[in-house]
Amino acid sequence: MLRVLEMLCEAGSPDKPNEDFIFCSDNCIAVLDGATDLNGSDYGANEFVRDFTERFERLIKHMPPPQAVTAAVGELYRFKFGDMPVPNDIALYSSAVAAFAVETETSLQVLTLGDCVALVYTDDGIKKVKNNSLDRLDRAVIKRLKSLHESTGADVIDLMKTAEIKDMLIANRLKMNTANGYKSISFNLKQLTERNVRVFDKTRVQQVVLYSDGFKSMGRQIRQGMPARELYAKLRQEENNDKKLNKTPRFKISDDASIVRFTIES
């Protein structure tokens, strides 16, 4: 059984819905990080994440993680679109990246999608489970923001509103669940397999941390075991000291941030 030691899930802005979500059951814990739709639909990321989780919670009881995720997306697609043809802008609908940890009789199975992170503290050290594909795409946008800031003197927060940067972000979203992109929970997800899962001997797992990219800049402090509330206070202080995004170029002042730390009870 999985026992939560601490968890925190906070919105990046008090006037916007929290698109992060933490799911906990006896044998599965997950952090989900919703991505806002880019096509103006009325189906927000926070609603998408909760609708997905409702289906995943039932399916994970009798399916391995990859199949449970894929099946939950399929059910949600049929719920939203029925027999309608697949929309041309399907990749621009709300979606989510995530980190899942599932306990079986002998193992802990870890599945990460997008830029969510799992840290598995084992007898052999800390093992980081993360796919870097989305980070690679984001780095290209950040590099361009830095270049424009240096050449024009414009603040990064204003550069984020330009057509060039918006087009780059849309181009990246269109690579979701393609060979040159990143895996994500979205309506265009075709299939996940066991190849996407890391398996650990659960008798050698001491502790696990899952977190969303809102805590990306706090990686060192997370590894060192800083309590979640202290992490969050430090994160927001650093962000508030860089509201124009020039010191640390990024896509918004503050992102939703989620973290959960847990152990396996025998």
PDB file of C-alpha atoms in Angstrom:
ATOM      1  CA  MET A   1       0.000   0.000   0.000  1.00  0.00           C
ATOM      2  CA  LEU A   2       1.212   3.520  -0.800  1.00  0.00           C
ATOM      3  CA  ARG A   3       1.321   5.998   2.079  1.00  0.00           C
ATOM      4  CA  VAL A   4       1.456   9.728   1.358  1.00  0.00           C
ATOM      5  CA  LEU A   5       3.951  11.668   3.471  1.00  0.00           C
ATOM      6  CA  GLU A   6       3.116  15.099   2.072  1.00  0.00           C
ATOM      7  CA  MET A   7       1.496  16.635  -0.958  1.00  0.00           C
ATOM      8  CA  LEU A   8       0.771  20.065  -2.325  1.00  0.00           C
ATOM      9  CA  CYS A   9      -1.161  21.198  -5.385  1.00  0.00           C
ATOM     10  CA  GLU A  10      -1.414  24.962  -5.914  1.00  0.00           C
ATOM     11  CA  ALA A  11      -2.607  27.152  -8.764  1.00  0.00           C
ATOM     12  CA  GLY A  12      -0.165  29.515 -10.422  1.00  0.00           C
ATOM     13  CA  SER A  13      -2.670  32.358 -10.330  1.00  0.00           C
ATOM     14  CA  PRO A  14      -5.531  32.975  -7.889  1.00  0.00           C
ATOM     15  CA  ASP A  15      -7.843  34.111 -10.694  1.00  0.00           C
ATOM     16  CA  LYS A  16      -7.394  31.036 -12.922  1.00  0.00           C
ATOM     17  CA  PRO A  17      -8.407  27.384 -12.390  1.00  0.00           C
ATOM     18  CA  ASN A  18      -5.733  25.016 -11.130  1.00  0.00           C
ATOM     19  CA  GLU A  19      -4.973  22.700 -14.058  1.00  0.00           C
ATOM     20  CA  ASP A  20      -2.769  20.410 -11.928  1.00  0.00           C
ATOM     21  CA  PHE A  21      -4.247  17.470 -10.052  1.00  0.00           C
ATOM     22  CA  ILE A  22      -2.979  14.799  -7.645  1.00  0.00           C
ATOM     23  CA  PHE A  23      -4.655  11.395  -7.678  1.00  0.00           C
ATOM     24  CA  CYS A  24      -4.153   8.969  -4.777  1.00  0.00           C
ATOM     25  CA  SER A  25      -5.413   5.442  -4.153  1.00  0.00           C
ATOM     26  CA  ASP A  26      -4.044   2.489  -2.198  1.00  0.00           C
ATOM     27  CA  ASN A  27      -1.862   1.287  -5.060  1.00  0.00           C
ATOM     28  CA  CYS A  28      -1.565   4.264  -7.425  1.00  0.00           C
ATOM     29  CA  ILE A  29      -0.452   7.865  -7.056  1.00  0.00           C
ATOM     30  CA  ALA A  30      -0.240  10.341  -9.913  1.00  0.00           C
ATOM     31  CA  VAL A  31       0.513  13.984 -10.601  1.00  0.00           C
ATOM     32  CA  LEU A  32      -1.249  15.417 -13.647  1.00  0.00           C
ATOM     33  CA  ASP A  33      -0.428  18.762 -15.246  1.00  0.00           C
ATOM     34  CA  GLY A  34      -3.138  20.019 -17.578  1.00  0.00           C
ATOM     35  CA  ALA A  35      -2.352  22.029 -20.715  1.00  0.00           C
ATOM     36  CA  THR A  36      -4.843  24.703 -21.752  1.00  0.00           C
ATOM     37  CA  ASP A  37      -6.528  24.252 -25.114  1.00  0.00           C
ATOM     38  CA  LEU A  38      -5.167  26.388 -27.957  1.00  0.00           C
ATOM     39  CA  ASN A  39      -8.254  26.281 -30.171  1.00  0.00           C
ATOM     40  CA  GLY A  40     -10.731  28.258 -28.097  1.00  0.00           C
ATOM     41  CA  SER A  41     -12.853  25.274 -27.100  1.00  0.00           C
ATOM     42  CA  ASP A  42     -15.027  25.425 -23.997  1.00  0.00           C
ATOM     43  CA  TYR A  43     -13.427  22.276 -22.539  1.00  0.00           C
ATOM     44  CA  GLY A  44     -10.818  23.522 -20.072  1.00  0.00           C
ATOM     45  CA  ALA A  45      -7.729  21.625 -18.982  1.00  0.00           C
ATOM     46  CA  ASN A  46      -8.893  21.372 -15.366  1.00  0.00           C
ATOM     47  CA  GLU A  47     -12.110  19.699 -16.536  1.00  0.00           C
ATOM     48  CA  PHE A  48     -10.194  17.443 -18.941  1.00  0.00           C
ATOM     49  CA  VAL A  49      -7.841  16.293 -16.167  1.00  0.00           C
ATOM     50  CA  ARG A  50     -10.670  15.447 -13.771  1.00  0.00           C
ATOM     51  CA  ASP A  51     -12.721  13.654 -16.438  1.00  0.00           C
ATOM     52  CA  PHE A  52      -9.674  11.592 -17.404  1.00  0.00           C
ATOM     53  CA  THR A  53      -8.838  10.765 -13.779  1.00  0.00           C
ATOM     54  CA  GLU A  54     -12.386   9.596 -13.084  1.00  0.00           C
ATOM     55  CA  ARG A  55     -12.028   6.973 -15.824  1.00  0.00           C
ATOM     56  CA  PHE A  56      -8.413   6.110 -15.046  1.00  0.00           C
ATOM     57  CA  GLU A  57      -9.248   5.437 -11.377  1.00  0.00           C
ATOM     58  CA  ARG A  58     -11.598   2.644 -12.417  1.00  0.00           C
ATOM     59  CA  LEU A  59      -9.393   1.165 -15.150  1.00  0.00           C
ATOM     60  CA  ILE A  60      -6.105   1.055 -13.206  1.00  0.00           C
ATOM     61  CA  LYS A  61      -7.667  -1.495 -10.847  1.00  0.00           C
ATOM     62  CA  HIS A  62      -7.448  -4.176 -13.524  1.00  0.00           C
ATOM     63  CA  MET A  63      -5.039  -2.863 -16.182  1.00  0.00           C
ATOM     64  CA  PRO A  64      -1.316  -2.031 -16.318  1.00  0.00           C
ATOM     65  CA  PRO A  65      -0.592   1.735 -16.392  1.00  0.00           C
ATOM     66  CA  PRO A  66      -0.052   2.155 -20.174  1.00  0.00           C
ATOM     67  CA  GLN A  67      -3.265   0.336 -21.050  1.00  0.00           C
ATOM     68  CA  ALA A  68      -5.243   2.135 -18.335  1.00  0.00           C
ATOM     69  CA  VAL A  69      -4.116   5.550 -19.611  1.00  0.00           C
ATOM     70  CA  THR A  70      -4.857   4.666 -23.246  1.00  0.00           C
ATOM     71  CA  ALA A  71      -8.258   3.164 -22.407  1.00  0.00           C
ATOM     72  CA  ALA A  72      -9.248   6.160 -20.264  1.00  0.00           C
ATOM     73  CA  VAL A  73      -8.421   8.515 -23.148  1.00  0.00           C
ATOM     74  CA  GLY A  74     -10.486   6.363 -25.500  1.00  0.00           C
ATOM     75  CA  GLU A  75     -13.477   6.451 -23.170  1.00  0.00           C
ATOM     76  CA  LEU A  76     -13.168  10.200 -22.736  1.00  0.00           C
ATOM     77  CA  TYR A  77     -12.935  10.736 -26.498  1.00  0.00           C
ATOM     78  CA  ARG A  78     -16.141   8.775 -27.068  1.00  0.00           C
ATOM     79  CA  PHE A  79     -17.822  10.715 -24.256  1.00  0.00           C
ATOM     80  CA  LYS A  80     -16.916  14.084 -25.801  1.00  0.00           C
ATOM     81  CA  PHE A  81     -17.132  13.378 -29.537  1.00  0.00           C
ATOM     82  CA  GLY A  82     -19.220  10.225 -29.924  1.00  0.00           C
ATOM     83  CA  ASP A  83     -19.180   9.077 -33.556  1.00  0.00           C
ATOM     84  CA  MET A  84     -18.064  12.442 -34.914  1.00  0.00           C
ATOM     85  CA  PRO A  85     -15.069  12.453 -37.307  1.00  0.00           C
ATOM     86  CA  VAL A  86     -11.789  13.312 -35.610  1.00  0.00           C
ATOM     87  CA  PRO A  87     -11.498  17.135 -35.546  1.00  0.00           C
ATOM     88  CA  ASN A  88      -8.636  18.544 -37.616  1.00  0.00           C
ATOM     89  CA  ASP A  89      -7.401  20.511 -34.611  1.00  0.00           C
ATOM     90  CA  ILE A  90      -7.582  17.564 -32.205  1.00  0.00           C
ATOM     91  CA  ALA A  91      -4.028  18.207 -30.901  1.00  0.00           C
ATOM     92  CA  LEU A  92      -5.025  21.716 -29.826  1.00  0.00           C
ATOM     93  CA  TYR A  93      -7.684  20.565 -27.385  1.00  0.00           C
ATOM     94  CA  SER A  94      -6.879  20.449 -23.669  1.00  0.00           C
ATOM     95  CA  SER A  95      -4.429  17.728 -22.665  1.00  0.00           C
ATOM     96  CA  ALA A  96      -2.175  16.756 -19.768  1.00  0.00           C
ATOM     97  CA  VAL A  97       1.264  15.448 -18.969  1.00  0.00           C
ATOM     98  CA  ALA A  98       1.688  13.246 -15.920  1.00  0.00           C
ATOM     99  CA  ALA A  99       3.741  11.024 -13.646  1.00  0.00           C
ATOM    100  CA  PHE A 100       2.206   7.768 -12.408  1.00  0.00           C
ATOM    101  CA  ALA A 101       3.457   5.320  -9.782  1.00  0.00           C
ATOM    102  CA  VAL A 102       1.632   1.987  -9.464  1.00  0.00           C
ATOM    103  CA  GLU A 103       2.358  -0.701  -6.868  1.00  0.00           C
ATOM    104  CA  THR A 104       2.000  -4.362  -7.859  1.00  0.00           C
ATOM    105  CA  GLU A 105       2.687  -7.483  -5.787  1.00  0.00           C
ATOM    106  CA  THR A 106       6.413  -7.320  -6.441  1.00  0.00           C
ATOM    107  CA  SER A 107       7.207  -4.011  -8.104  1.00  0.00           C
ATOM    108  CA  LEU A 108       6.679  -0.302  -8.405  1.00  0.00           C
ATOM    109  CA  GLN A 109       5.848   0.711 -11.969  1.00  0.00           C
ATOM    110  CA  VAL A 110       6.577   4.312 -12.967  1.00  0.00           C
ATOM    111  CA  LEU A 111       5.247   6.018 -16.080  1.00  0.00           C
ATOM    112  CA  THR A 112       6.075   9.644 -16.915  1.00  0.00           C
ATOM    113  CA  LEU A 113       4.644  11.637 -19.804  1.00  0.00           C
ATOM    114  CA  GLY A 114       5.799  15.060 -20.952  1.00  0.00           C
ATOM    115  CA  ASP A 115       7.847  17.007 -18.419  1.00  0.00           C
ATOM    116  CA  CYS A 116       6.498  15.598 -15.146  1.00  0.00           C
ATOM    117  CA  VAL A 117       9.163  13.976 -12.985  1.00  0.00           C
ATOM    118  CA  ALA A 118       9.441  10.929 -10.760  1.00  0.00           C
ATOM    119  CA  LEU A 119      12.296  10.550  -8.271  1.00  0.00           C
ATOM    120  CA  VAL A 120      12.598   7.009  -6.911  1.00  0.00           C
ATOM    121  CA  TYR A 121      14.801   6.762  -3.828  1.00  0.00           C
ATOM    122  CA  THR A 122      16.238   3.231  -3.867  1.00  0.00           C
ATOM    123  CA  ASP A 123      18.892   1.324  -1.958  1.00  0.00           C
ATOM    124  CA  ASP A 124      21.168   2.133  -4.921  1.00  0.00           C
ATOM    125  CA  GLY A 125      20.507   5.885  -4.922  1.00  0.00           C
ATOM    126  CA  ILE A 126      18.000   8.281  -6.442  1.00  0.00           C
ATOM    127  CA  LYS A 127      16.683   7.290  -9.863  1.00  0.00           C
ATOM    128  CA  LYS A 128      15.112  10.033 -11.964  1.00  0.00           C
ATOM    129  CA  VAL A 129      12.372   9.013 -14.369  1.00  0.00           C
ATOM    130  CA  LYS A 130      11.562  11.647 -16.974  1.00  0.00           C
ATOM    131  CA  ASN A 131      11.210  11.975 -20.714  1.00  0.00           C
ATOM    132  CA  ASN A 132      13.169  14.921 -22.110  1.00  0.00           C
ATOM    133  CA  SER A 133      11.313  15.332 -25.414  1.00  0.00           C
ATOM    134  CA  LEU A 134       9.073  18.188 -24.259  1.00  0.00           C
ATOM    135  CA  ASP A 135      11.985  19.971 -22.573  1.00  0.00           C
ATOM    136  CA  ARG A 136      13.866  19.821 -25.882  1.00  0.00           C
ATOM    137  CA  LEU A 137      10.982  21.567 -27.656  1.00  0.00           C
ATOM    138  CA  ASP A 138      10.575  24.138 -24.891  1.00  0.00           C
ATOM    139  CA  ARG A 139      14.308  24.926 -24.891  1.00  0.00           C
ATOM    140  CA  ALA A 140      14.074  26.072 -28.512  1.00  0.00           C
ATOM    141  CA  VAL A 141      11.369  28.583 -27.564  1.00  0.00           C
ATOM    142  CA  ILE A 142      13.310  29.758 -24.497  1.00  0.00           C
ATOM    143  CA  LYS A 143      16.431  30.205 -26.634  1.00  0.00           C
ATOM    144  CA  ARG A 144      14.471  32.389 -29.043  1.00  0.00           C
ATOM    145  CA  LEU A 145      12.997  34.427 -26.183  1.00  0.00           C
ATOM    146  CA  LYS A 146      16.491  35.061 -24.802  1.00  0.00           C
ATOM    147  CA  SER A 147      17.752  36.086 -28.228  1.00  0.00           C
ATOM    148  CA  LEU A 148      14.878  38.513 -28.801  1.00  0.00           C
ATOM    149  CA  HIS A 149      15.247  39.967 -25.313  1.00  0.00           C
ATOM    150  CA  GLU A 150      18.969  40.579 -25.836  1.00  0.00           C
ATOM    151  CA  SER A 151      18.576  42.043 -29.337  1.00  0.00           C
ATOM    152  CA  THR A 152      15.512  44.220 -28.750  1.00  0.00           C
ATOM    153  CA  GLY A 153      15.535  44.909 -25.018  1.00  0.00           C
ATOM    154  CA  ALA A 154      11.891  43.879 -24.818  1.00  0.00           C
ATOM    155  CA  ASP A 155      10.763  42.130 -21.658  1.00  0.00           C
ATOM    156  CA  VAL A 156      10.196  38.405 -22.035  1.00  0.00           C
ATOM    157  CA  ILE A 157       6.676  38.721 -20.625  1.00  0.00           C
ATOM    158  CA  ASP A 158       5.827  40.994 -23.576  1.00  0.00           C
ATOM    159  CA  LEU A 159       7.638  38.793 -26.084  1.00  0.00           C
ATOM    160  CA  MET A 160       5.367  35.919 -25.013  1.00  0.00           C
ATOM    161  CA  LYS A 161       2.471  37.828 -26.615  1.00  0.00           C
ATOM    162  CA  THR A 162       4.116  38.068 -30.048  1.00  0.00           C
ATOM    163  CA  ALA A 163       2.868  36.074 -33.027  1.00  0.00           C
ATOM    164  CA  GLU A 164       6.279  34.446 -33.501  1.00  0.00           C
ATOM    165  CA  ILE A 165       6.381  32.925 -30.019  1.00  0.00           C
ATOM    166  CA  LYS A 166       2.715  31.933 -30.098  1.00  0.00           C
ATOM    167  CA  ASP A 167       3.317  30.158 -33.425  1.00  0.00           C
ATOM    168  CA  MET A 168       6.305  28.285 -31.963  1.00  0.00           C
ATOM    169  CA  LEU A 169       4.207  27.090 -29.027  1.00  0.00           C
ATOM    170  CA  ILE A 170       1.402  25.927 -31.304  1.00  0.00           C
ATOM    171  CA  ALA A 171       3.922  24.118 -33.520  1.00  0.00           C
ATOM    172  CA  ASN A 172       5.232  22.308 -30.458  1.00  0.00           C
ATOM    173  CA  ARG A 173       1.722  21.333 -29.368  1.00  0.00           C
ATOM    174  CA  LEU A 174       1.083  19.870 -32.817  1.00  0.00           C
ATOM    175  CA  LYS A 175       4.058  17.532 -32.248  1.00  0.00           C
ATOM    176  CA  MET A 176       2.291  15.972 -29.253  1.00  0.00           C
ATOM    177  CA  ASN A 177       2.125  12.183 -29.603  1.00  0.00           C
ATOM    178  CA  THR A 178       4.134  12.194 -32.828  1.00  0.00           C
ATOM    179  CA  ALA A 179       7.510  10.601 -33.539  1.00  0.00           C
ATOM    180  CA  ASN A 180       9.280  13.979 -33.256  1.00  0.00           C
ATOM    181  CA  GLY A 181       7.340  15.178 -30.248  1.00  0.00           C
ATOM    182  CA  TYR A 182       6.377  14.081 -26.762  1.00  0.00           C
ATOM    183  CA  LYS A 183       3.894  11.725 -25.129  1.00  0.00           C
ATOM    184  CA  SER A 184       0.849  13.267 -23.505  1.00  0.00           C
ATOM    185  CA  ILE A 185      -2.621  12.365 -22.284  1.00  0.00           C
ATOM    186  CA  SER A 186      -4.679  13.826 -25.109  1.00  0.00           C
ATOM    187  CA  PHE A 187      -7.348  12.968 -27.611  1.00  0.00           C
ATOM    188  CA  ASN A 188      -4.727  12.085 -30.237  1.00  0.00           C
ATOM    189  CA  LEU A 189      -2.956   9.530 -28.014  1.00  0.00           C
ATOM    190  CA  LYS A 190      -2.857   6.228 -29.904  1.00  0.00           C
ATOM    191  CA  GLN A 191      -1.066   3.796 -27.638  1.00  0.00           C
ATOM    192  CA  LEU A 192       1.322   3.459 -24.719  1.00  0.00           C
ATOM    193  CA  THR A 193       3.189   0.233 -24.040  1.00  0.00           C
ATOM    194  CA  GLU A 194       5.321  -1.336 -21.317  1.00  0.00           C
ATOM    195  CA  ARG A 195       8.334   0.201 -23.068  1.00  0.00           C
ATOM    196  CA  ASN A 196       7.209   3.525 -21.591  1.00  0.00           C
ATOM    197  CA  VAL A 197       7.327   2.133 -18.020  1.00  0.00           C
ATOM    198  CA  ARG A 198      10.241   1.856 -15.570  1.00  0.00           C
ATOM    199  CA  VAL A 199       9.914  -1.065 -13.146  1.00  0.00           C
ATOM    200  CA  PHE A 200      11.543  -1.116  -9.684  1.00  0.00           C
ATOM    201  CA  ASP A 201      11.825  -3.889  -7.109  1.00  0.00           C
ATOM    202  CA  LYS A 202       9.551  -2.431  -4.473  1.00  0.00           C
ATOM    203  CA  THR A 203      11.504  -4.026  -1.618  1.00  0.00           C
ATOM    204  CA  ARG A 204      14.408  -1.720  -2.555  1.00  0.00           C
ATOM    205  CA  VAL A 205      12.317   1.466  -2.851  1.00  0.00           C
ATOM    206  CA  GLN A 206      12.595   3.771   0.154  1.00  0.00           C
ATOM    207  CA  GLN A 207      10.556   6.737  -1.029  1.00  0.00           C
ATOM    208  CA  VAL A 208       9.103   8.296  -4.181  1.00  0.00           C
ATOM    209  CA  VAL A 209       8.492  11.897  -5.229  1.00  0.00           C
ATOM    210  CA  LEU A 210       6.326  12.932  -8.180  1.00  0.00           C
ATOM    211  CA  TYR A 211       6.127  16.563  -9.276  1.00  0.00           C
ATOM    212  CA  SER A 212       4.909  18.762 -12.109  1.00  0.00           C
ATOM    213  CA  ASP A 213       7.045  21.200 -14.067  1.00  0.00           C
ATOM    214  CA  GLY A 214       5.824  24.065 -11.883  1.00  0.00           C
ATOM    215  CA  PHE A 215       8.536  22.857  -9.490  1.00  0.00           C
ATOM    216  CA  LYS A 216      11.145  22.368 -12.242  1.00  0.00           C
ATOM    217  CA  SER A 217      13.465  25.049 -10.848  1.00  0.00           C
ATOM    218  CA  MET A 218      13.389  23.398  -7.394  1.00  0.00           C
ATOM    219  CA  GLY A 219      14.907  20.085  -8.468  1.00  0.00           C
ATOM    220  CA  ARG A 220      17.950  20.304  -6.185  1.00  0.00           C
ATOM    221  CA  GLN A 221      15.884  21.251  -3.144  1.00  0.00           C
ATOM    222  CA  ILE A 222      13.416  18.446  -3.826  1.00  0.00           C
ATOM    223  CA  ARG A 223      16.233  15.892  -3.930  1.00  0.00           C
ATOM    224  CA  GLN A 224      17.502  17.253  -0.637  1.00  0.00           C
ATOM    225  CA  GLY A 225      14.103  16.680   0.975  1.00  0.00           C
ATOM    226  CA  MET A 226      12.958  20.269   1.529  1.00  0.00           C
ATOM    227  CA  PRO A 227       9.334  20.163   2.798  1.00  0.00           C
ATOM    228  CA  ALA A 228       6.676  20.966   0.217  1.00  0.00           C
ATOM    229  CA  ARG A 229       5.461  24.185   1.857  1.00  0.00           C
ATOM    230  CA  GLU A 230       9.015  25.533   2.075  1.00  0.00           C
ATOM    231  CA  LEU A 231       9.607  24.587  -1.559  1.00  0.00           C
ATOM    232  CA  TYR A 232       6.463  26.395  -2.588  1.00  0.00           C
ATOM    233  CA  ALA A 233       7.302  29.552  -0.627  1.00  0.00           C
ATOM    234  CA  LYS A 234      10.822  29.657  -2.108  1.00  0.00           C
ATOM    235  CA  LEU A 235       9.480  29.058  -5.614  1.00  0.00           C
ATOM    236  CA  ARG A 236       6.920  31.861  -5.466  1.00  0.00           C
ATOM    237  CA  GLN A 237       9.425  34.280  -3.916  1.00  0.00           C
ATOM    238  CA  GLU A 238      11.870  33.689  -6.760  1.00  0.00           C
ATOM    239  CA  GLU A 239       9.103  34.094  -9.344  1.00  0.00           C
ATOM    240  CA  ASN A 240       7.840  37.309  -7.753  1.00  0.00           C
ATOM    241  CA  ASN A 241      11.366  38.716  -7.993  1.00  0.00           C
ATOM    242  CA  ASP A 242      11.316  38.090 -11.752  1.00  0.00           C
ATOM    243  CA  LYS A 243       7.857  39.164 -12.909  1.00  0.00           C
ATOM    244  CA  LYS A 244       9.105  40.338 -16.299  1.00  0.00           C
ATOM    245  CA  LEU A 245      10.631  36.864 -16.871  1.00  0.00           C
ATOM    246  CA  ASN A 246      14.004  38.333 -17.847  1.00  0.00           C
ATOM    247  CA  LYS A 247      16.220  36.670 -15.228  1.00  0.00           C
ATOM    248  CA  THR A 248      14.847  33.195 -15.906  1.00  0.00           C
ATOM    249  CA  PRO A 249      12.963  33.230 -19.220  1.00  0.00           C
ATOM    250  CA  ARG A 250       9.856  31.043 -19.056  1.00  0.00           C
ATOM    251  CA  PHE A 251       6.304  31.038 -20.359  1.00  0.00           C
ATOM    252  CA  LYS A 252       4.453  32.645 -17.440  1.00  0.00           C
ATOM    253  CA  ILE A 253       5.196  34.327 -14.120  1.00  0.00           C
ATOM    254  CA  SER A 254       3.917  31.424 -12.037  1.00  0.00           C
ATOM    255  CA  ASP A 255       2.756  28.001 -13.159  1.00  0.00           C
ATOM    256  CA  ASP A 256       0.526  25.567 -11.307  1.00  0.00           C
ATOM    257  CA  ALA A 257       2.765  23.477  -9.042  1.00  0.00           C
ATOM    258  CA  SER A 258       2.194  20.006  -7.609  1.00  0.00           C
ATOM    259  CA  ILE A 259       4.293  17.584  -5.617  1.00  0.00           C
ATOM    260  CA  VAL A 260       3.621  14.401  -3.675  1.00  0.00           C
ATOM    261  CA  ARG A 261       6.054  12.376  -1.567  1.00  0.00           C
ATOM    262  CA  PHE A 262       5.185   8.844  -0.474  1.00  0.00           C
ATOM    263  CA  THR A 263       6.459   5.484   0.690  1.00  0.00           C
ATOM    264  CA  ILE A 264       5.464   1.843   0.169  1.00  0.00           C
ATOM    265  CA  GLU A 265       4.079   0.195   3.288  1.00  0.00           C
ATOM    266  CA  SER A 266       4.517  -3.559   3.634  1.00  0.00           C
TER     267      SER A 266
END
